[in-house]
Amino acid sequence: MKYICDCVRGTLFFDYNTVKCGCSNTGGFVFQNFDGGFLNLENINQMRKNLVENFKKGILPQVCQNCYMLNTDDFGKIDEPLKKELDNIFISHWLHCNCGCIYCCNGIVPKSKISSVKRKSEYYDLLPTIIKLCKEGYVGEHTKIHTIGGEPAVLDEFDEIMRWLRKYSKEKISFLTSGIDFSQTIYDFLKEGNASVCVSLDCGTPSLFFKIKRVDAFDKVLDNLKKYVSANLQDENSVILKYILINGLNDSVEEIDNFLNIARNLGIKQVFLDINHNVFSYNKGKKIPKHWYELFEHYQNISDLCTSVHVQCQQILDKGYIF
């Protein structure tokens, strides 16, 4: 049986101490330990080729087994030639943030590290590597960019990294942000029609926001969301509001309805319902609560909003447990 994974074929994921293929939710196959120094692209390309050959034979690395991003290759995509131009770049090389979500995939950020002050990554500067990738043809017009590390608005090289990537990529950049601190870069990209931004609000009231995010910033997020929505009123898909279910805290119809009303009031049409499916979290191996399936069914029958479940989330729901 042949397997296919888009991350194996054409993704670089910059984690805080490694460069790997794969999403933060899986761990990913590590290409190289990394501290911002020399990135051995020749070696990475060879490792990628070896992975693809093994996928053709049905041989999977341990880290890929049981991964919800893995699919059987029914159409021969794995046999297509590998390209130099990357399909995806995930930027996740810093952990500092302006909130401390209790479900954070990087582990709960200590209150002492919650900050709105821009500063460097705790691990390395990525800008020199991004410039190298751009100049050497690894970033092209079809390369998709995703920021999923700490909070991009408080990373000091964020603006310059985005300016470089925009020179070469024509794809929409996908920003994941708390929305607590306004980013002029994100706003400008939205205004140009070159970005989408996702804010995981996870609630419909200030009190619950504080319990989940551990900062008092509910009103600030709503104000910044208004600004992002106003950047491009022609694109209803540019601003996405997300709701991550947390067992026993925000997993009720009443709270979800409060959240949906906020989306309506802000003029946001795209809303996601998700769960904490990070394999390194306290949720690993736990069964999905039965009442969550009823919530997902309720949530997907909203006539005036474009409600959807993230594909990875749906795959986990189908399996019935977080692995």
mmCIF file of C-alpha atoms in Angstrom:
data_model
loop_
_atom_site.group_PDB
_atom_site.id
_atom_site.type_symbol
_atom_site.label_atom_id
_atom_site.label_comp_id
_atom_site.label_asym_id
_atom_site.label_seq_id
_atom_site.Cartn_x
_atom_site.Cartn_y
_atom_site.Cartn_z
ATOM 1 C CA MET A 1 0.000 0.000 0.000
ATOM 2 C CA LYS A 2 1.322 3.421 -0.953
ATOM 3 C CA TYR A 3 0.931 6.418 1.353
ATOM 4 C CA ILE A 4 0.827 10.152 0.750
ATOM 5 C CA CYS A 5 1.460 13.136 2.995
ATOM 6 C CA ASP A 6 1.790 16.625 1.579
ATOM 7 C CA CYS A 7 4.064 17.582 4.448
ATOM 8 C CA VAL A 8 6.574 14.924 3.433
ATOM 9 C CA ARG A 9 6.618 16.052 -0.178
ATOM 10 C CA GLY A 10 7.015 19.787 0.152
ATOM 11 C CA THR A 11 6.890 21.325 3.620
ATOM 12 C CA LEU A 12 9.460 22.919 5.905
ATOM 13 C CA PHE A 13 8.370 23.435 9.486
ATOM 14 C CA PHE A 14 10.591 25.740 11.555
ATOM 15 C CA ASP A 15 10.157 24.637 15.138
ATOM 16 C CA TYR A 16 11.956 26.114 18.128
ATOM 17 C CA ASN A 17 14.918 23.697 17.875
ATOM 18 C CA THR A 18 14.430 21.689 14.686
ATOM 19 C CA VAL A 19 13.468 21.920 11.044
ATOM 20 C CA LYS A 20 11.037 19.169 10.143
ATOM 21 C CA CYS A 21 8.291 18.125 7.780
ATOM 22 C CA GLY A 22 4.872 17.902 9.303
ATOM 23 C CA CYS A 23 2.519 19.931 11.425
ATOM 24 C CA SER A 24 3.025 20.947 15.043
ATOM 25 C CA ASN A 25 0.212 18.599 16.021
ATOM 26 C CA THR A 26 2.116 15.490 14.907
ATOM 27 C CA GLY A 27 5.701 16.181 15.875
ATOM 28 C CA GLY A 28 6.814 15.641 12.308
ATOM 29 C CA PHE A 29 9.834 13.891 10.841
ATOM 30 C CA VAL A 30 12.923 15.884 11.885
ATOM 31 C CA PHE A 31 15.250 16.866 9.058
ATOM 32 C CA GLN A 32 17.793 18.750 11.145
ATOM 33 C CA ASN A 33 18.382 20.130 14.610
ATOM 34 C CA PHE A 34 18.450 23.873 14.088
ATOM 35 C CA ASP A 35 19.601 26.953 15.976
ATOM 36 C CA GLY A 36 19.471 29.485 13.165
ATOM 37 C CA GLY A 37 22.825 28.527 11.684
ATOM 38 C CA PHE A 38 23.550 26.577 8.507
ATOM 39 C CA LEU A 39 20.508 24.909 6.978
ATOM 40 C CA ASN A 40 21.688 21.859 5.027
ATOM 41 C CA LEU A 41 19.200 21.982 2.170
ATOM 42 C CA GLU A 42 21.044 19.364 0.130
ATOM 43 C CA ASN A 43 20.795 16.877 2.967
ATOM 44 C CA ILE A 44 17.140 17.797 3.601
ATOM 45 C CA ASN A 45 16.280 17.201 -0.056
ATOM 46 C CA GLN A 46 17.915 13.764 0.049
ATOM 47 C CA MET A 47 16.070 12.841 3.251
ATOM 48 C CA ARG A 48 12.835 13.964 1.647
ATOM 49 C CA LYS A 49 13.500 11.747 -1.390
ATOM 50 C CA ASN A 50 14.201 8.780 0.883
ATOM 51 C CA LEU A 51 10.955 9.370 2.770
ATOM 52 C CA VAL A 52 8.975 9.501 -0.460
ATOM 53 C CA GLU A 53 10.548 6.249 -1.677
ATOM 54 C CA ASN A 54 9.590 4.549 1.583
ATOM 55 C CA PHE A 55 6.046 5.902 1.325
ATOM 56 C CA LYS A 56 5.827 4.331 -2.123
ATOM 57 C CA LYS A 57 6.735 1.000 -0.556
ATOM 58 C CA GLY A 58 4.297 1.445 2.331
ATOM 59 C CA ILE A 59 7.116 1.942 4.854
ATOM 60 C CA LEU A 60 6.361 4.590 7.472
ATOM 61 C CA PRO A 61 8.616 6.271 10.050
ATOM 62 C CA GLN A 62 7.460 5.713 13.619
ATOM 63 C CA VAL A 63 6.386 9.356 13.973
ATOM 64 C CA CYS A 64 4.079 9.030 10.938
ATOM 65 C CA GLN A 65 2.224 5.924 12.056
ATOM 66 C CA ASN A 66 -1.413 6.550 13.032
ATOM 67 C CA CYS A 67 -1.068 10.208 12.048
ATOM 68 C CA TYR A 68 -4.397 11.765 11.070
ATOM 69 C CA MET A 69 -2.669 13.676 8.242
ATOM 70 C CA LEU A 70 -1.599 10.457 6.533
ATOM 71 C CA ASN A 71 -3.656 9.091 3.643
ATOM 72 C CA THR A 72 -3.457 6.160 1.278
ATOM 73 C CA ASP A 73 -2.302 7.249 -2.162
ATOM 74 C CA ASP A 74 -5.158 6.240 -4.424
ATOM 75 C CA PHE A 75 -4.241 8.498 -7.341
ATOM 76 C CA GLY A 76 -0.467 8.119 -7.684
ATOM 77 C CA LYS A 77 0.425 11.541 -6.313
ATOM 78 C CA ILE A 78 3.411 10.124 -4.446
ATOM 79 C CA ASP A 79 4.939 9.211 -7.828
ATOM 80 C CA GLU A 80 4.961 12.799 -9.060
ATOM 81 C CA PRO A 81 8.442 14.396 -9.256
ATOM 82 C CA LEU A 82 9.498 16.446 -6.262
ATOM 83 C CA LYS A 83 9.763 20.180 -6.851
ATOM 84 C CA LYS A 84 12.358 22.595 -5.530
ATOM 85 C CA GLU A 85 9.699 25.166 -4.736
ATOM 86 C CA LEU A 86 8.176 24.386 -1.341
ATOM 87 C CA ASP A 87 4.440 23.857 -0.988
ATOM 88 C CA ASN A 88 4.297 25.113 2.599
ATOM 89 C CA ILE A 89 6.433 26.897 5.160
ATOM 90 C CA PHE A 90 5.297 26.810 8.786
ATOM 91 C CA ILE A 91 6.868 29.431 11.042
ATOM 92 C CA SER A 92 6.857 28.403 14.684
ATOM 93 C CA HIS A 93 10.316 29.206 16.065
ATOM 94 C CA TRP A 94 9.283 31.247 19.100
ATOM 95 C CA LEU A 95 7.045 30.630 22.085
ATOM 96 C CA HIS A 96 6.463 33.987 23.746
ATOM 97 C CA CYS A 97 2.904 35.219 23.616
ATOM 98 C CA ASN A 98 0.541 37.891 24.929
ATOM 99 C CA CYS A 99 -1.732 35.314 26.557
ATOM 100 C CA GLY A 100 -1.451 31.913 28.174
ATOM 101 C CA CYS A 101 -4.134 29.652 26.701
ATOM 102 C CA ILE A 102 -4.730 26.661 28.944
ATOM 103 C CA TYR A 103 -4.664 24.348 25.905
ATOM 104 C CA CYS A 104 -1.531 25.838 24.301
ATOM 105 C CA CYS A 105 0.250 23.317 22.051
ATOM 106 C CA ASN A 106 3.562 24.722 23.301
ATOM 107 C CA GLY A 107 2.626 24.016 26.885
ATOM 108 C CA ILE A 108 1.025 26.575 29.150
ATOM 109 C CA VAL A 109 2.975 29.842 28.985
ATOM 110 C CA PRO A 110 3.959 30.860 32.528
ATOM 111 C CA LYS A 111 2.384 34.133 33.641
ATOM 112 C CA SER A 112 5.876 35.595 33.910
ATOM 113 C CA LYS A 113 6.344 35.109 30.139
ATOM 114 C CA ILE A 114 3.036 36.596 29.002
ATOM 115 C CA SER A 115 4.064 39.842 27.334
ATOM 116 C CA SER A 116 2.930 42.325 24.688
ATOM 117 C CA VAL A 117 6.448 43.674 24.232
ATOM 118 C CA LYS A 118 8.100 42.772 20.934
ATOM 119 C CA ARG A 119 11.243 40.697 21.352
ATOM 120 C CA LYS A 120 13.412 38.139 19.634
ATOM 121 C CA SER A 121 12.723 34.442 19.599
ATOM 122 C CA GLU A 122 14.020 32.592 22.630
ATOM 123 C CA TYR A 123 15.807 30.248 20.222
ATOM 124 C CA TYR A 124 17.040 31.814 16.965
ATOM 125 C CA ASP A 125 16.529 34.503 14.330
ATOM 126 C CA LEU A 126 14.778 33.081 11.286
ATOM 127 C CA LEU A 127 15.073 36.053 8.941
ATOM 128 C CA PRO A 128 18.508 35.125 7.473
ATOM 129 C CA THR A 129 17.233 31.637 6.629
ATOM 130 C CA ILE A 130 14.051 33.005 5.041
ATOM 131 C CA ILE A 131 16.122 35.332 2.857
ATOM 132 C CA LYS A 132 18.267 32.368 1.781
ATOM 133 C CA LEU A 133 15.216 30.264 0.886
ATOM 134 C CA CYS A 134 13.741 33.132 -1.125
ATOM 135 C CA LYS A 135 16.905 33.917 -3.056
ATOM 136 C CA GLU A 136 17.674 30.268 -3.845
ATOM 137 C CA GLY A 137 14.249 29.456 -5.289
ATOM 138 C CA TYR A 138 12.731 27.444 -2.450
ATOM 139 C CA VAL A 139 10.036 30.072 -1.957
ATOM 140 C CA GLY A 140 7.979 30.618 -5.098
ATOM 141 C CA GLU A 141 4.652 32.079 -6.110
ATOM 142 C CA HIS A 142 2.770 28.930 -5.033
ATOM 143 C CA THR A 143 4.430 28.556 -1.610
ATOM 144 C CA LYS A 144 1.882 28.840 1.200
ATOM 145 C CA ILE A 145 3.012 30.532 4.418
ATOM 146 C CA HIS A 146 1.573 29.770 7.866
ATOM 147 C CA THR A 147 2.469 31.387 11.197
ATOM 148 C CA ILE A 148 1.584 29.124 14.127
ATOM 149 C CA GLY A 149 4.248 29.745 16.774
ATOM 150 C CA GLY A 150 3.791 32.154 19.627
ATOM 151 C CA GLU A 151 2.017 35.436 18.959
ATOM 152 C CA PRO A 152 3.270 37.005 15.691
ATOM 153 C CA ALA A 153 2.460 40.526 16.894
ATOM 154 C CA VAL A 154 5.147 40.236 19.592
ATOM 155 C CA LEU A 155 7.927 38.704 17.460
ATOM 156 C CA ASP A 156 10.354 41.467 16.516
ATOM 157 C CA GLU A 157 11.443 40.010 13.143
ATOM 158 C CA PHE A 158 7.905 39.106 12.109
ATOM 159 C CA ASP A 159 7.251 42.163 9.932
ATOM 160 C CA GLU A 160 10.505 41.803 7.992
ATOM 161 C CA ILE A 161 10.043 38.050 7.485
ATOM 162 C CA MET A 162 6.592 38.687 6.026
ATOM 163 C CA ARG A 163 7.876 41.418 3.703
ATOM 164 C CA TRP A 164 10.466 39.034 2.250
ATOM 165 C CA LEU A 165 8.021 36.189 1.785
ATOM 166 C CA ARG A 166 5.479 38.465 0.117
ATOM 167 C CA LYS A 167 8.056 39.392 -2.543
ATOM 168 C CA TYR A 168 8.161 35.782 -3.736
ATOM 169 C CA SER A 169 4.887 34.079 -2.776
ATOM 170 C CA LYS A 170 1.592 35.004 -4.415
ATOM 171 C CA GLU A 171 -0.436 32.745 -2.128
ATOM 172 C CA LYS A 172 -2.459 34.077 0.786
ATOM 173 C CA ILE A 173 -0.483 34.081 4.016
ATOM 174 C CA SER A 174 -2.284 32.349 6.887
ATOM 175 C CA PHE A 175 -1.885 34.144 10.209
ATOM 176 C CA LEU A 176 -2.791 32.580 13.538
ATOM 177 C CA THR A 177 -3.040 35.286 16.177
ATOM 178 C CA SER A 178 -4.639 35.894 19.546
ATOM 179 C CA GLY A 179 -5.953 39.238 18.304
ATOM 180 C CA ILE A 180 -4.901 40.870 21.570
ATOM 181 C CA ASP A 181 -2.315 43.160 19.986
ATOM 182 C CA PHE A 182 -3.095 44.844 16.667
ATOM 183 C CA SER A 183 -0.635 44.048 13.861
ATOM 184 C CA GLN A 184 -0.276 46.641 11.114
ATOM 185 C CA THR A 185 1.407 44.013 8.926
ATOM 186 C CA ILE A 186 -1.550 41.650 9.203
ATOM 187 C CA TYR A 187 -3.955 44.518 8.541
ATOM 188 C CA ASP A 188 -2.029 45.655 5.450
ATOM 189 C CA PHE A 189 -1.899 42.128 4.018
ATOM 190 C CA LEU A 190 -5.639 41.721 4.605
ATOM 191 C CA LYS A 191 -6.296 45.044 2.906
ATOM 192 C CA GLU A 192 -4.294 43.922 -0.141
ATOM 193 C CA GLY A 193 -6.221 40.643 -0.252
ATOM 194 C CA ASN A 194 -3.049 38.692 0.479
ATOM 195 C CA ALA A 195 -3.896 37.071 3.800
ATOM 196 C CA SER A 196 -6.328 35.317 6.054
ATOM 197 C CA VAL A 197 -6.284 35.645 9.823
ATOM 198 C CA CYS A 198 -7.634 33.180 12.357
ATOM 199 C CA VAL A 199 -8.386 34.159 15.953
ATOM 200 C CA SER A 200 -9.315 31.434 18.423
ATOM 201 C CA LEU A 201 -11.754 33.239 20.710
ATOM 202 C CA ASP A 202 -13.049 30.015 22.336
ATOM 203 C CA CYS A 203 -15.848 31.705 24.253
ATOM 204 C CA GLY A 204 -18.596 34.288 24.202
ATOM 205 C CA THR A 205 -18.054 36.149 27.482
ATOM 206 C CA PRO A 206 -15.205 38.138 29.108
ATOM 207 C CA SER A 207 -15.190 35.992 32.246
ATOM 208 C CA LEU A 208 -14.687 32.756 30.332
ATOM 209 C CA PHE A 209 -12.108 34.434 28.105
ATOM 210 C CA PHE A 210 -10.051 35.197 31.226
ATOM 211 C CA LYS A 211 -10.311 31.592 32.440
ATOM 212 C CA ILE A 212 -9.092 30.233 29.096
ATOM 213 C CA LYS A 213 -6.564 32.893 28.053
ATOM 214 C CA ARG A 214 -5.463 33.977 31.542
ATOM 215 C CA VAL A 215 -5.437 37.644 30.516
ATOM 216 C CA ASP A 216 -8.143 40.315 30.663
ATOM 217 C CA ALA A 217 -8.292 41.291 26.985
ATOM 218 C CA PHE A 218 -11.693 40.222 25.658
ATOM 219 C CA ASP A 219 -12.724 43.724 24.567
ATOM 220 C CA LYS A 220 -9.334 44.381 22.954
ATOM 221 C CA VAL A 221 -9.706 41.270 20.820
ATOM 222 C CA LEU A 222 -13.167 42.308 19.646
ATOM 223 C CA ASP A 223 -11.901 45.809 18.769
ATOM 224 C CA ASN A 224 -8.993 44.389 16.761
ATOM 225 C CA LEU A 225 -11.253 41.902 15.013
ATOM 226 C CA LYS A 226 -13.423 44.835 13.884
ATOM 227 C CA LYS A 227 -10.335 46.450 12.361
ATOM 228 C CA TYR A 228 -9.272 43.265 10.577
ATOM 229 C CA VAL A 229 -12.770 42.732 9.191
ATOM 230 C CA SER A 230 -12.850 46.336 7.933
ATOM 231 C CA ALA A 231 -9.557 45.844 6.040
ATOM 232 C CA ASN A 232 -11.272 43.927 3.229
ATOM 233 C CA LEU A 233 -15.044 43.879 3.334
ATOM 234 C CA GLN A 234 -15.141 42.203 -0.097
ATOM 235 C CA ASP A 235 -13.534 39.010 1.207
ATOM 236 C CA GLU A 236 -15.767 37.269 3.742
ATOM 237 C CA ASN A 237 -13.201 34.479 4.101
ATOM 238 C CA SER A 238 -10.300 36.663 5.217
ATOM 239 C CA VAL A 239 -11.129 36.701 8.945
ATOM 240 C CA ILE A 240 -11.919 33.431 10.683
ATOM 241 C CA LEU A 241 -13.172 33.001 14.226
ATOM 242 C CA LYS A 242 -12.315 29.736 15.923
ATOM 243 C CA TYR A 243 -13.695 27.863 18.919
ATOM 244 C CA ILE A 244 -11.613 25.162 20.584
ATOM 245 C CA LEU A 245 -13.701 22.886 22.800
ATOM 246 C CA ILE A 246 -12.417 22.350 26.331
ATOM 247 C CA ASN A 247 -14.110 19.603 28.293
ATOM 248 C CA GLY A 248 -16.194 20.929 31.183
ATOM 249 C CA LEU A 249 -15.383 24.578 30.515
ATOM 250 C CA ASN A 250 -16.800 25.923 27.260
ATOM 251 C CA ASP A 251 -18.485 22.836 25.778
ATOM 252 C CA SER A 252 -22.126 23.859 25.980
ATOM 253 C CA VAL A 253 -24.679 24.980 23.409
ATOM 254 C CA GLU A 254 -25.275 28.195 25.365
ATOM 255 C CA GLU A 255 -21.633 29.239 25.274
ATOM 256 C CA ILE A 256 -21.238 28.311 21.611
ATOM 257 C CA ASP A 257 -24.348 30.352 20.804
ATOM 258 C CA ASN A 258 -22.809 33.350 22.602
ATOM 259 C CA PHE A 259 -19.709 32.898 20.444
ATOM 260 C CA LEU A 260 -21.759 32.680 17.230
ATOM 261 C CA ASN A 261 -23.570 35.896 18.116
ATOM 262 C CA ILE A 262 -20.232 37.652 18.476
ATOM 263 C CA ALA A 263 -19.280 36.466 14.989
ATOM 264 C CA ARG A 264 -22.559 37.842 13.641
ATOM 265 C CA ASN A 265 -22.095 41.201 15.361
ATOM 266 C CA LEU A 266 -18.566 41.521 13.965
ATOM 267 C CA GLY A 267 -19.651 40.584 10.448
ATOM 268 C CA ILE A 268 -17.511 37.433 10.446
ATOM 269 C CA LYS A 269 -18.926 34.642 8.288
ATOM 270 C CA GLN A 270 -16.220 31.977 8.624
ATOM 271 C CA VAL A 271 -16.237 30.120 11.940
ATOM 272 C CA PHE A 272 -14.471 26.897 12.916
ATOM 273 C CA LEU A 273 -15.138 24.483 15.734
ATOM 274 C CA ASP A 274 -12.122 22.475 16.822
ATOM 275 C CA ILE A 275 -10.639 20.494 19.681
ATOM 276 C CA ASN A 276 -7.241 20.450 21.304
ATOM 277 C CA HIS A 277 -5.623 17.684 19.262
ATOM 278 C CA ASN A 278 -1.974 18.275 20.070
ATOM 279 C CA VAL A 279 -0.443 14.836 20.664
ATOM 280 C CA PHE A 280 1.879 16.153 23.359
ATOM 281 C CA SER A 281 -0.940 17.513 25.489
ATOM 282 C CA TYR A 282 -2.763 16.087 28.477
ATOM 283 C CA ASN A 283 -5.487 14.994 26.045
ATOM 284 C CA LYS A 284 -3.376 12.328 24.345
ATOM 285 C CA GLY A 285 -5.163 8.984 24.211
ATOM 286 C CA LYS A 286 -8.400 10.300 25.696
ATOM 287 C CA LYS A 287 -11.737 9.426 24.166
ATOM 288 C CA ILE A 288 -13.857 12.169 22.656
ATOM 289 C CA PRO A 289 -16.710 13.053 25.082
ATOM 290 C CA LYS A 290 -20.002 11.770 23.678
ATOM 291 C CA HIS A 291 -21.820 15.087 23.977
ATOM 292 C CA TRP A 292 -19.227 16.737 21.738
ATOM 293 C CA TYR A 293 -20.658 14.930 18.724
ATOM 294 C CA GLU A 294 -24.028 16.534 19.474
ATOM 295 C CA LEU A 295 -22.325 19.939 19.735
ATOM 296 C CA PHE A 296 -20.619 19.477 16.388
ATOM 297 C CA GLU A 297 -23.912 18.447 14.786
ATOM 298 C CA HIS A 298 -25.672 21.481 16.296
ATOM 299 C CA TYR A 299 -22.856 23.762 15.242
ATOM 300 C CA GLN A 300 -22.815 22.691 11.591
ATOM 301 C CA ASN A 301 -26.503 23.490 11.033
ATOM 302 C CA ILE A 302 -26.245 27.277 11.360
ATOM 303 C CA SER A 303 -27.948 28.791 8.325
ATOM 304 C CA ASP A 304 -26.520 32.325 8.346
ATOM 305 C CA LEU A 305 -22.858 31.453 8.988
ATOM 306 C CA CYS A 306 -20.281 29.377 7.163
ATOM 307 C CA THR A 307 -19.554 26.916 9.954
ATOM 308 C CA SER A 308 -17.125 24.076 9.470
ATOM 309 C CA VAL A 309 -14.961 21.591 11.277
ATOM 310 C CA HIS A 310 -11.253 21.546 10.555
ATOM 311 C CA VAL A 311 -10.305 18.489 8.489
ATOM 312 C CA GLN A 312 -7.839 17.265 11.120
ATOM 313 C CA CYS A 313 -10.481 17.668 13.797
ATOM 314 C CA GLN A 314 -12.984 15.650 11.754
ATOM 315 C CA GLN A 315 -10.462 12.848 11.288
ATOM 316 C CA ILE A 316 -9.979 12.667 15.046
ATOM 317 C CA LEU A 317 -13.717 12.704 15.668
ATOM 318 C CA ASP A 318 -14.118 9.809 13.260
ATOM 319 C CA LYS A 319 -11.516 7.806 15.188
ATOM 320 C CA GLY A 320 -13.153 8.664 18.506
ATOM 321 C CA TYR A 321 -10.040 9.504 20.468
ATOM 322 C CA ILE A 322 -7.096 11.912 20.534
ATOM 323 C CA PHE A 323 -3.908 10.066 19.750
#
